[in-house]
mmCIF file of C-alpha atoms and ligand atoms in Angstrom:
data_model
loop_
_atom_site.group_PDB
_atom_site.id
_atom_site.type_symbol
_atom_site.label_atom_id
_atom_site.label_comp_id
_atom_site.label_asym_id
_atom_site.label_seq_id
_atom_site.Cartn_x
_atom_site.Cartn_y
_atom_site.Cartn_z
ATOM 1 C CA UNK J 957 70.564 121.122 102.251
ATOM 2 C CA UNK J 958 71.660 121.671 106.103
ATOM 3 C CA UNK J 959 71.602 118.609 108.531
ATOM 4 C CA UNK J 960 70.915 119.741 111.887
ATOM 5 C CA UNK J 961 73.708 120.645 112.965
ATOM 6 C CA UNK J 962 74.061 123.107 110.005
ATOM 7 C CA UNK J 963 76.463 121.509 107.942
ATOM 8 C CA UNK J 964 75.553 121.941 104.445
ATOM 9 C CA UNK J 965 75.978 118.512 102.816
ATOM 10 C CA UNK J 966 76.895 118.469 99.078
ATOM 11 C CA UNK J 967 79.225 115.897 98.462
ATOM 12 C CA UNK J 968 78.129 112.134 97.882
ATOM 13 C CA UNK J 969 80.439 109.140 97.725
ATOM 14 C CA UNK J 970 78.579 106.114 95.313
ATOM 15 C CA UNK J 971 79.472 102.675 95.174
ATOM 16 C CA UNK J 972 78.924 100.904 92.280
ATOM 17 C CA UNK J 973 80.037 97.440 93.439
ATOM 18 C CA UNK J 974 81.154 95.195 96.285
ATOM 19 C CA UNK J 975 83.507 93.250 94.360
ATOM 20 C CA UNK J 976 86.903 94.058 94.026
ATOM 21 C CA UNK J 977 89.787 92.746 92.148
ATOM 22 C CA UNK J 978 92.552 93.227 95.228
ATOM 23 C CA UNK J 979 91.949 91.796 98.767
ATOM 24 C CA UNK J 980 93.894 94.741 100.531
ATOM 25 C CA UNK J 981 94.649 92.975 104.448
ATOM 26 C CA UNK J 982 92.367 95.909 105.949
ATOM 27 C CA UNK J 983 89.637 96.064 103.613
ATOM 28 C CA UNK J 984 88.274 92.434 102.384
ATOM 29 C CA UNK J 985 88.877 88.772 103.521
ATOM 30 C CA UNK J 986 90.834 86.683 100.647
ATOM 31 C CA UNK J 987 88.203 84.091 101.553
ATOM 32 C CA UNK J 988 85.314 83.681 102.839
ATOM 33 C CA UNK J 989 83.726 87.006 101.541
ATOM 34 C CA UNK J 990 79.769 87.607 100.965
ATOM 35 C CA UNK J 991 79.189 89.615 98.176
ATOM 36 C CA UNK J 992 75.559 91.583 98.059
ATOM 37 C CA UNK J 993 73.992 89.254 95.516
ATOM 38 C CA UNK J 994 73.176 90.633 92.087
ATOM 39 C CA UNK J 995 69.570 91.507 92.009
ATOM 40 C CA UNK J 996 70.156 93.306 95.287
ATOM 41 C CA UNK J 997 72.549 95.793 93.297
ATOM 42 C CA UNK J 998 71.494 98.998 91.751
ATOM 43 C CA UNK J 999 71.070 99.303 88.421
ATOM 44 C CA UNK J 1000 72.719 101.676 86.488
ATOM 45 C CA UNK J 1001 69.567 103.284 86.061
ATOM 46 C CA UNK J 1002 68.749 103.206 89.814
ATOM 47 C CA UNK J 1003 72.084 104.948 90.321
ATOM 48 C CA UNK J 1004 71.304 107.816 87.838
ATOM 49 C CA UNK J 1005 67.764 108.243 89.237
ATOM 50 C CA UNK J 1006 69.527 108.338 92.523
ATOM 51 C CA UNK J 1007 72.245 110.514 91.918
ATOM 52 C CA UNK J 1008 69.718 112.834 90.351
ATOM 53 C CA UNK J 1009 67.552 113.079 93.238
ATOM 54 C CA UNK J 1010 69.801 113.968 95.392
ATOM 55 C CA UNK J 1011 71.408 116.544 93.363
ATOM 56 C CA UNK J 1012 67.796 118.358 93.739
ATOM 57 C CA UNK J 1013 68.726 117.981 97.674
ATOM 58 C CA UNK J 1014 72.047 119.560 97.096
ATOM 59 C CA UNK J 1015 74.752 117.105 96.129
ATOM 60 C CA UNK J 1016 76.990 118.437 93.421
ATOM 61 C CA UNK J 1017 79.610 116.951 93.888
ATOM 62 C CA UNK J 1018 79.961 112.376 93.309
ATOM 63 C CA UNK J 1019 82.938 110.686 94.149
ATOM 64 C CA UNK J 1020 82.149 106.958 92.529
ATOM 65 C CA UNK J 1021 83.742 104.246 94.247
ATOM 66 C CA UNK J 1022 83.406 100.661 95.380
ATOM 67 C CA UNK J 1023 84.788 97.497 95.999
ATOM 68 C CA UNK J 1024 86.351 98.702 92.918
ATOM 69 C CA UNK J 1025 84.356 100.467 90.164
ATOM 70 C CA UNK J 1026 86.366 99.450 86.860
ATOM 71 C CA UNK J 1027 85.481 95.589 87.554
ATOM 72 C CA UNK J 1028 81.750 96.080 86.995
ATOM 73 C CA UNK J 1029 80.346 95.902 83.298
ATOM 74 C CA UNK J 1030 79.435 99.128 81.794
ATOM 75 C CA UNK J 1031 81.009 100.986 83.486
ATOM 76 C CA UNK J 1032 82.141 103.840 81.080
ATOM 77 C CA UNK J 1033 78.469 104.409 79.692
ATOM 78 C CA UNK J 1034 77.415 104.525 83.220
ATOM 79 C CA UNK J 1035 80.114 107.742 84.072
ATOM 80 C CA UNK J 1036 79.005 108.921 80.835
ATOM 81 C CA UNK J 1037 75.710 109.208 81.764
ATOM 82 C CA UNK J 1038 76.503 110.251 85.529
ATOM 83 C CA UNK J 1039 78.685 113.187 84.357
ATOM 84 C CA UNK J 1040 75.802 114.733 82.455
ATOM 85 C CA UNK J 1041 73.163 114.512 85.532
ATOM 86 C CA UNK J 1042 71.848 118.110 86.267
ATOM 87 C CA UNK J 1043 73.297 120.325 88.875
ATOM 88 C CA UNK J 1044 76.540 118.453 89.386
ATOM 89 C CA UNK J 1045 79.812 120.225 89.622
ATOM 90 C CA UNK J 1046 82.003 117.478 89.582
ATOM 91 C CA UNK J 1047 82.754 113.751 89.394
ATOM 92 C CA UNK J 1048 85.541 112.277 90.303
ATOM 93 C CA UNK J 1049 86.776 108.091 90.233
ATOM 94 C CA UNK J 1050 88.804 106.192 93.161
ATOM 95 C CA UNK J 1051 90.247 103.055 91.889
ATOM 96 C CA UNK J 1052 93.030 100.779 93.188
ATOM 97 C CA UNK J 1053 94.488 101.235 89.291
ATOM 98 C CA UNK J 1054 94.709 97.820 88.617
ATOM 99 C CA UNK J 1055 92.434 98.273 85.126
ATOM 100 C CA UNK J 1056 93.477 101.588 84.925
ATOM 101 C CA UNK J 1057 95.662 101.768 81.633
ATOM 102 C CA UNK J 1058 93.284 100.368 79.593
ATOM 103 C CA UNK J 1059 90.245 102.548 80.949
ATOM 104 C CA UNK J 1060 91.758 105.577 81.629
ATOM 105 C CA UNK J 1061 91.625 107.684 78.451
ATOM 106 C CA UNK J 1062 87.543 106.144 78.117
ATOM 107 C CA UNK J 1063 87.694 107.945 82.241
ATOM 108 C CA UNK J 1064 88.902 111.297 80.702
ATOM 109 C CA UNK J 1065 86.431 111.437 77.705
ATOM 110 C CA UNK J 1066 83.660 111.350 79.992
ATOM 111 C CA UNK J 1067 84.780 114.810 81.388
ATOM 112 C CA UNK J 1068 86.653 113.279 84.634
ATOM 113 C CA UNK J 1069 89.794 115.116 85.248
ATOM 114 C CA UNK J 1070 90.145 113.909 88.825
ATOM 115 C CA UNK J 1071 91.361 110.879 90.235
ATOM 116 C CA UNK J 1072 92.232 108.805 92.772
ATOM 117 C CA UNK J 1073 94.655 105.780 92.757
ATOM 118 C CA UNK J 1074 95.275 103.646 95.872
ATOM 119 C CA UNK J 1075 98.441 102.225 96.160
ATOM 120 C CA UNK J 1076 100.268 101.265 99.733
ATOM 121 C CA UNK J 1077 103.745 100.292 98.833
ATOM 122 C CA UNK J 1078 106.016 100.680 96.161
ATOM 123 C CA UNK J 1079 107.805 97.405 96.613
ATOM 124 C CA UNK J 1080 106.157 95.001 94.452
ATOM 125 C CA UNK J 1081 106.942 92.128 97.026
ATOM 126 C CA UNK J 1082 104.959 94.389 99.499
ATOM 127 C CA UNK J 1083 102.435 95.672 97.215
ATOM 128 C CA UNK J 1084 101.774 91.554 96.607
ATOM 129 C CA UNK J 1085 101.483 91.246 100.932
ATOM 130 C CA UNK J 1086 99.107 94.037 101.525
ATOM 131 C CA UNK J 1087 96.731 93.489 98.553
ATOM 132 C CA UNK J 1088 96.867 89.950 98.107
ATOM 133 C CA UNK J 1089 97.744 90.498 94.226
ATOM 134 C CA UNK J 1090 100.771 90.500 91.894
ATOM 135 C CA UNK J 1091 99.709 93.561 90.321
ATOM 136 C CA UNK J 1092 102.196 96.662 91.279
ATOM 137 C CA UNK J 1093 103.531 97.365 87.328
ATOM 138 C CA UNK J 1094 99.843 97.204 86.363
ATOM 139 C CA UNK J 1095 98.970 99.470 88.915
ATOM 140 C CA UNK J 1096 101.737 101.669 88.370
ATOM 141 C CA UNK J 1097 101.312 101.701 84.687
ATOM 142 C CA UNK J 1098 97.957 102.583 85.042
ATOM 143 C CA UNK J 1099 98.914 105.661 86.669
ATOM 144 C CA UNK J 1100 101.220 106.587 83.869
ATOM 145 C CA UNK J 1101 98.657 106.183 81.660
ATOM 146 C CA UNK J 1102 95.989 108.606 83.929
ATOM 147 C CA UNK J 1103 99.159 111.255 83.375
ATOM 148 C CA UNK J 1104 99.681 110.718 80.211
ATOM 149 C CA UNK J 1105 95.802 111.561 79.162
ATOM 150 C CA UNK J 1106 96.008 114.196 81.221
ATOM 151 C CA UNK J 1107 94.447 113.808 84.961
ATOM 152 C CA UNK J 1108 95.041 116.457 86.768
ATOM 153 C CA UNK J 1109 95.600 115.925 90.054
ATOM 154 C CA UNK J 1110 96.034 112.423 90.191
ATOM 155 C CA UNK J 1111 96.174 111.329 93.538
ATOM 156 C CA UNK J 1112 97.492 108.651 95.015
ATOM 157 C CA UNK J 1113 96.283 107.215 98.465
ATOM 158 C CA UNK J 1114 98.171 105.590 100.851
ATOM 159 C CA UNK J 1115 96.941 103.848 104.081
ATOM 160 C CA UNK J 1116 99.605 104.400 106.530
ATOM 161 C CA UNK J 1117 100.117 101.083 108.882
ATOM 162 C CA UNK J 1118 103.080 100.747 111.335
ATOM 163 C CA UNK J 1119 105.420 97.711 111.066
ATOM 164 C CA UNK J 1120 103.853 97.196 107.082
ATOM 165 C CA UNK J 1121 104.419 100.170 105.342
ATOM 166 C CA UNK J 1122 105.678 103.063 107.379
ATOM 167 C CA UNK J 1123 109.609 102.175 106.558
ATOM 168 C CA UNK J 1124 108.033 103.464 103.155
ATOM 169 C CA UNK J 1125 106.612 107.447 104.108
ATOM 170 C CA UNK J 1126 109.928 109.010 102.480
ATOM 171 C CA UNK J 1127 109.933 107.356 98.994
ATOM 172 C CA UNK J 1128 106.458 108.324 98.483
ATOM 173 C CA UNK J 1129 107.767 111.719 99.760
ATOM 174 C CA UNK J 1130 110.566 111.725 96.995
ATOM 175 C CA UNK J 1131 107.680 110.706 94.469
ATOM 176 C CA UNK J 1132 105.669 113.764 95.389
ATOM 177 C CA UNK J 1133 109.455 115.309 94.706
ATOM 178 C CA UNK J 1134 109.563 113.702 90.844
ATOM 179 C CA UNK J 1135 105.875 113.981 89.631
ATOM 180 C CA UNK J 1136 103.229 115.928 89.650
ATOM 181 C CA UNK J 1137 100.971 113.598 92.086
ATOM 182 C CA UNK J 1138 99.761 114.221 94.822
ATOM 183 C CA UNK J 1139 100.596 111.687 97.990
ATOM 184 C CA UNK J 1140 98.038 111.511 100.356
ATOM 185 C CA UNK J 1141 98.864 109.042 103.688
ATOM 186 C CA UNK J 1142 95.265 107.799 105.499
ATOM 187 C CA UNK J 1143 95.209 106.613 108.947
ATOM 188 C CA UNK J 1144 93.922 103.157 109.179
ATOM 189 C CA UNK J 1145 90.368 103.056 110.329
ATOM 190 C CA UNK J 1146 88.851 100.678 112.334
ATOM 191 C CA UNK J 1147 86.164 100.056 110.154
ATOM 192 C CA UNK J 1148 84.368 96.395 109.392
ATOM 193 C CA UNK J 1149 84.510 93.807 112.433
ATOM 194 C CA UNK J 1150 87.924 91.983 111.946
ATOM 195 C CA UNK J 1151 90.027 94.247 109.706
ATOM 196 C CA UNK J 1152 92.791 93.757 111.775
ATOM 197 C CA UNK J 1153 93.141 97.404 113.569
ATOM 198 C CA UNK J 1154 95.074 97.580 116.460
ATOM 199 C CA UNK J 1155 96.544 100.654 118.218
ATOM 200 C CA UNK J 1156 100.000 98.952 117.289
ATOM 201 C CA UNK J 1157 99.402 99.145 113.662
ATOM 202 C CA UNK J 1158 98.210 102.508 113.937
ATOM 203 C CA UNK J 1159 100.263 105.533 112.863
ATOM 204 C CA UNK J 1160 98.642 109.395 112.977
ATOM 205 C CA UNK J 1161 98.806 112.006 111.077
ATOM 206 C CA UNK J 1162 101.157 113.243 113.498
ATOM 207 C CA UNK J 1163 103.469 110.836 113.539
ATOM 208 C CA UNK J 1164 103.829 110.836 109.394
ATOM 209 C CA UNK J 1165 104.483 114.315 109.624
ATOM 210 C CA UNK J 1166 107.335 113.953 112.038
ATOM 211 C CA UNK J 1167 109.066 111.513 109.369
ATOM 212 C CA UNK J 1168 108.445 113.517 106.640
ATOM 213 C CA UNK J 1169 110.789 116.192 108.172
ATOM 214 C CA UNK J 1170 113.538 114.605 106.707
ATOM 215 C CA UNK J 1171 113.131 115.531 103.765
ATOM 216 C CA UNK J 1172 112.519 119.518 103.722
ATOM 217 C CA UNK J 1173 110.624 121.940 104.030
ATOM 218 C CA UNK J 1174 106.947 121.690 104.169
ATOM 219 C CA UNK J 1175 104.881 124.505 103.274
ATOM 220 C CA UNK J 1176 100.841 124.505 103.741
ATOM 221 C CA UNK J 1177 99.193 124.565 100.565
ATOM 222 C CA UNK J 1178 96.167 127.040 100.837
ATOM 223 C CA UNK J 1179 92.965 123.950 100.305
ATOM 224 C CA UNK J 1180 90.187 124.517 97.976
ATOM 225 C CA UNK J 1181 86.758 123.943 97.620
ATOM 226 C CA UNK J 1182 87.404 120.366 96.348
ATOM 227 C CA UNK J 1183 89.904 119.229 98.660
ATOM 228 C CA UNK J 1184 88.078 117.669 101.615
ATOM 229 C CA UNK J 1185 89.526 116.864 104.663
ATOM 230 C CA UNK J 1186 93.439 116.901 103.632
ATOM 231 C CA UNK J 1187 96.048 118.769 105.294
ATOM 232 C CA UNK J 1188 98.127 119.893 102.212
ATOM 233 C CA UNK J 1189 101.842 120.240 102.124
ATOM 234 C CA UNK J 1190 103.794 121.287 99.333
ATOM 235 C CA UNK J 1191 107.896 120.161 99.576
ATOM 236 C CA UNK J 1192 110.398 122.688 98.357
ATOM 237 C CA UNK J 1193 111.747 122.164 94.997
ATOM 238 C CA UNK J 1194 108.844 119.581 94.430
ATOM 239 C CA UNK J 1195 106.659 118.425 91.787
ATOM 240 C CA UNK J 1196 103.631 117.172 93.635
ATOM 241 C CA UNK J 1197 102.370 117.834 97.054
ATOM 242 C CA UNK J 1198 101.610 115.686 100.179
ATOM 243 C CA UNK J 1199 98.000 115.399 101.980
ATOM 244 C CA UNK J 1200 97.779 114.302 105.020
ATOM 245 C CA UNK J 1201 94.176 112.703 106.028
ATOM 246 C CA UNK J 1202 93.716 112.439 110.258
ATOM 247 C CA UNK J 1203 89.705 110.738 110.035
ATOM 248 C CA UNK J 1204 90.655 109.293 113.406
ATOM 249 C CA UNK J 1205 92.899 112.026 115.069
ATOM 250 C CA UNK J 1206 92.342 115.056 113.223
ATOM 251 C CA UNK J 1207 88.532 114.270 112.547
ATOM 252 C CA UNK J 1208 86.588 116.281 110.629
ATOM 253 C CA UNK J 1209 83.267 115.484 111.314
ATOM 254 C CA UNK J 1210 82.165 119.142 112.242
ATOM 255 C CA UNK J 1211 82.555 119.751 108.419
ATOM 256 C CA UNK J 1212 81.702 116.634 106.889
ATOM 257 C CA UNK J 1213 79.455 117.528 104.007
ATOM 258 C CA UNK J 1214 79.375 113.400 102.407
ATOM 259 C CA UNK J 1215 76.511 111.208 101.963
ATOM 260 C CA UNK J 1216 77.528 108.027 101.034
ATOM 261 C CA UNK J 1217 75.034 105.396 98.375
ATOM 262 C CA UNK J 1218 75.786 101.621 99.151
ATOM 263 C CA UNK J 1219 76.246 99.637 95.726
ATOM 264 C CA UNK J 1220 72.361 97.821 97.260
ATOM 265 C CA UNK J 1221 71.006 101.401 98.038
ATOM 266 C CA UNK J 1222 71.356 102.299 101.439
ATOM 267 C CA UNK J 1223 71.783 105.755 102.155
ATOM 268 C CA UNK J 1224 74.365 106.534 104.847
ATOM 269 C CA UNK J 1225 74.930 109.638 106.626
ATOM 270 C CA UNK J 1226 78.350 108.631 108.501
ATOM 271 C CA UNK J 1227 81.098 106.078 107.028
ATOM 272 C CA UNK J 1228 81.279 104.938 111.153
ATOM 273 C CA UNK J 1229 77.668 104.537 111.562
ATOM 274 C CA UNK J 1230 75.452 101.731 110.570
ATOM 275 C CA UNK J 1231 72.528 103.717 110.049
ATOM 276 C CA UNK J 1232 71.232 103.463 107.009
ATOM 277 C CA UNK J 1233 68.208 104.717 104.613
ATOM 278 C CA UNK J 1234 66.593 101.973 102.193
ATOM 279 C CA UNK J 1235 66.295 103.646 98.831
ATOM 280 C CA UNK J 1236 66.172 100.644 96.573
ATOM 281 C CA UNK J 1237 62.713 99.631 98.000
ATOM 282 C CA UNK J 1238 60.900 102.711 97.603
ATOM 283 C CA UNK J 1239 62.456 102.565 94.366
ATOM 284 C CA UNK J 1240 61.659 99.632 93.458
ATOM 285 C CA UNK J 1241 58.317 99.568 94.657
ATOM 286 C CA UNK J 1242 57.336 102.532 92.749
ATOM 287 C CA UNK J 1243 56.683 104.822 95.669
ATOM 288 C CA UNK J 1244 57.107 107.871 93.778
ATOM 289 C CA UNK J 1245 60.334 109.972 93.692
ATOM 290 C CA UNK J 1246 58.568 112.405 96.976
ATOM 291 C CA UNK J 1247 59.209 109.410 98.880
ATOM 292 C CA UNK J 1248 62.671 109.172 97.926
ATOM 293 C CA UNK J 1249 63.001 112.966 98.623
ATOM 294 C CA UNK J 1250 61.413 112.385 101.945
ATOM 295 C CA UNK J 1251 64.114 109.697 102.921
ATOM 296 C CA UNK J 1252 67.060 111.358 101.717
ATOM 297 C CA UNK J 1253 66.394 114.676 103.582
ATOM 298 C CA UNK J 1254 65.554 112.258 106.748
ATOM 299 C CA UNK J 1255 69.071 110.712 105.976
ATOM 300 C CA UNK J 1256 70.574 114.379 105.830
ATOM 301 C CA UNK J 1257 68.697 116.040 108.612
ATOM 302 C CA UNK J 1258 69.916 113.064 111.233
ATOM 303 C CA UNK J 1259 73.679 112.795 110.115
ATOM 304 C CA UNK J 1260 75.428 111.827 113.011
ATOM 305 C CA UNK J 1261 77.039 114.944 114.522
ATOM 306 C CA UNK J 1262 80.811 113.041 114.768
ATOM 307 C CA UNK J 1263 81.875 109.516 114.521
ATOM 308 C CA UNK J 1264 82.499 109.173 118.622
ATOM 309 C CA UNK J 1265 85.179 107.039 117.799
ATOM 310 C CA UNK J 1266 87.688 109.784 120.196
ATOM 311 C CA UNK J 1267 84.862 109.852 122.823
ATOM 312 C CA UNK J 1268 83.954 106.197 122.601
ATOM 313 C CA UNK J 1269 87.164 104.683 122.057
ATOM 314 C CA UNK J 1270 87.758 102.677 118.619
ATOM 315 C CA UNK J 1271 84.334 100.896 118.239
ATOM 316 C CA UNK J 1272 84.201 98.968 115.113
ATOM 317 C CA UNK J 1273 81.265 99.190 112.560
ATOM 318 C CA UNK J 1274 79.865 95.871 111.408
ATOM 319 C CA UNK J 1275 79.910 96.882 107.205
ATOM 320 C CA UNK J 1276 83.979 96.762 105.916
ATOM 321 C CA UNK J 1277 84.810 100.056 103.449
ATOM 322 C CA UNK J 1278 84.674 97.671 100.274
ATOM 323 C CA UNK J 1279 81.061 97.033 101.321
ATOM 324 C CA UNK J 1280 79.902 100.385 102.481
ATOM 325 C CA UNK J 1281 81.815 102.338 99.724
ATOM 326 C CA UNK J 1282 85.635 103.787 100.543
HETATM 327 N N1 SAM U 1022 88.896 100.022 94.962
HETATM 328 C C1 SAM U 1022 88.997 101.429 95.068
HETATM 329 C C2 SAM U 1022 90.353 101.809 95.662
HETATM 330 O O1 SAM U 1022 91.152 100.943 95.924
HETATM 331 O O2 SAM U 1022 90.589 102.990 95.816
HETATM 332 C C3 SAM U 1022 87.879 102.104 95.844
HETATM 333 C C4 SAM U 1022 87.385 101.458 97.091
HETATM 334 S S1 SAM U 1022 88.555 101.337 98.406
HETATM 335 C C5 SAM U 1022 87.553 100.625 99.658
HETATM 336 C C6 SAM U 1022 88.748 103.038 98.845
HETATM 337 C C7 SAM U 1022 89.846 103.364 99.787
HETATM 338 O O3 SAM U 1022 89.523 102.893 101.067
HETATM 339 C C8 SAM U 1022 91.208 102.794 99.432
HETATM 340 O O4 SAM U 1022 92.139 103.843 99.377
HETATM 341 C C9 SAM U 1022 91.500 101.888 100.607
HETATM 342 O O5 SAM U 1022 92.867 101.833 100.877
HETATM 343 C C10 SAM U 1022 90.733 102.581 101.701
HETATM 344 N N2 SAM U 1022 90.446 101.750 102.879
HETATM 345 C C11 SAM U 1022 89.793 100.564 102.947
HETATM 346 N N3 SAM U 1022 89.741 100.130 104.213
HETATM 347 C C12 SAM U 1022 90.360 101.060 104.970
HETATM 348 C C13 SAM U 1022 90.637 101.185 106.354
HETATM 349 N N4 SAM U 1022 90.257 100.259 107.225
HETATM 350 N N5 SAM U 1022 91.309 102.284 106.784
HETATM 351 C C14 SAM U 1022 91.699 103.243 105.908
HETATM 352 N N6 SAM U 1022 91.460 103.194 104.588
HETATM 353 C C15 SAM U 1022 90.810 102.102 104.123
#
């Protein structure tokens, strides 16, 4: 289905929870934090139904994420059951890796072959700083584990932020030397009212691109359907590649083809925007799956037409990513 400004929109990013088991600085409070309270949450069911309706409006492609997806119960039946819905082309998982080694071959069984692993630093001491958890060698085990059962890619995504990380853009470069994964540096988005963004913690596309000349040659990597937004780089004589992802510099709303599901049901039509559809009601109240329909072309046909955050400077939305689905 086209929004009106004749973007076809096919891709839908799900959250399946709120909660996570990391407290990255930019994403969630270590305190303090109010979770959407448990009735409020989709069922599994509700998901499925969901997901299914809007594959008859054109999604065919899910990205599930969260808070973070492997901390809610069930979750493996539930990808089970999402990988056979109708009509989708592919599913694909973004977790911070954490439960990773012990779900990952259960993740692969259920016909995902992509995934995404989000992982700042690669100093344990750091890794602790930014996420609030001692959990690097289980993270980074995890992602041994996703190669070893065969992901391919596996990604790993990196939110750039100056004077935290940045000292840190050339060993992830050498990684995407050594193995096959794919390194892909975010800006930091100004996203949830007191993440901490400042245009002195911020570091573009640009700029990581500059650093990364230090280590070779960089050669565009033609994209394909499945990419999204990333600039791709391959480095000579490497095993993996390098994506670059500008949402704030580089944006690429005038291709954006995402819907995103709240874990509580709320349709959005732009991560920046806090517009959102209702589903769960209509849902719940047994209005009749037309009436779902109805809202989730409404949702589609009045997609924002670009996030305004170059025209209007960075405004903040009031939902943080873990709430509104990263
Ligand atoms: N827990 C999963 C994970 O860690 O990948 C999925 C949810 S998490 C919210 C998804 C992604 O959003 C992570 O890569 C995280 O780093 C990113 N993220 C959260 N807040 C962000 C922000 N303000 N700017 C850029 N990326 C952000």
């Amino acid at each position: 289905m086209q929004d009106k400004n004749h973007r076809t929109i096919s891709y839908l990013r799900l959250s399946v929870t709120d909660r996570c088991n990391l407290r990255c600085m930019y994403c969630m409070p270590e305190s303090g934090v109010q979770f959407i309270p448990h009735r409020d949450i989709l069922t599994y069911e509700e998901m499925l139904h969901l997901v299914a309706l809007t594959a008859q409006r054109g999604i065919r492609k899910v990205r599930v994420t969260g808070g973070e997806p492997l901390v809610r119960k069930g979750f493996i039946g539930f990808l089970e059951k999402l990988c056979r819905i109708d009509r989708l082309e592919e599913v694909s998982l973004t977790t911070n890796g954490v439960l990773l080694k012990q779900y990952a071959a259960d993740i692969r069984k259920c016909g995902i072959c992509r995934i995404n692993v989000s992982m700042d630093s690669l100093r344990p001491d750091r890794f602790q700083r930014i996420t609030g958890k001692d959990c690097y060698q289980q993270v980074w085990e995890g992602i041994e584990e996703a190669e070893r059962v065969g992901f391919d890619p596996i990604k790993i995504n990196v939110v750039a932020i100056k004077g935290v990380n940045d000292d840190e853009i050339l060993d992830f470069a050498h990684l995407a030397m050594q193995k096959p994964y794919h390194i892909r540096f975010i800006e930091l988005m100004p996203i949830g009212d007191g993440n901490g963004w400042r245009p002195e913690r911020f570091m573009s596309t640009d700029e990581i691109y500059a650093r990364l000349d230090a280590i070779g040659t960089l050669t565009p990597v033609k994209s394909n359907p499945y990419d999204g937004p990333a600039q791709r780089l391959k480095i000579d004589g490497g095993l993996g590649e390098i994506g670059l992802i500008g949402a704030l510099s580089h944006h690429f709303c005038a291709v954006c083809n995402r819907l995103r599901l709240t874990a509580e049901g709320n349709l959005r039509g732009c991560l920046f925007s806090d517009q959102e559809t209702d589903l769960k009601m209509p849902l719940r109240e047994g209005r009749g799956d037309d009436a779902v329909l109805r809202l989730i072309e409404e949702t589609i046909e009045n997609k924002a037409k670009d996030h305004g955050l170059l025209t209007q400077g960075p405004r903040k939305c009031m939902r943080r990513m873990y709430s509104i689905g990263g």
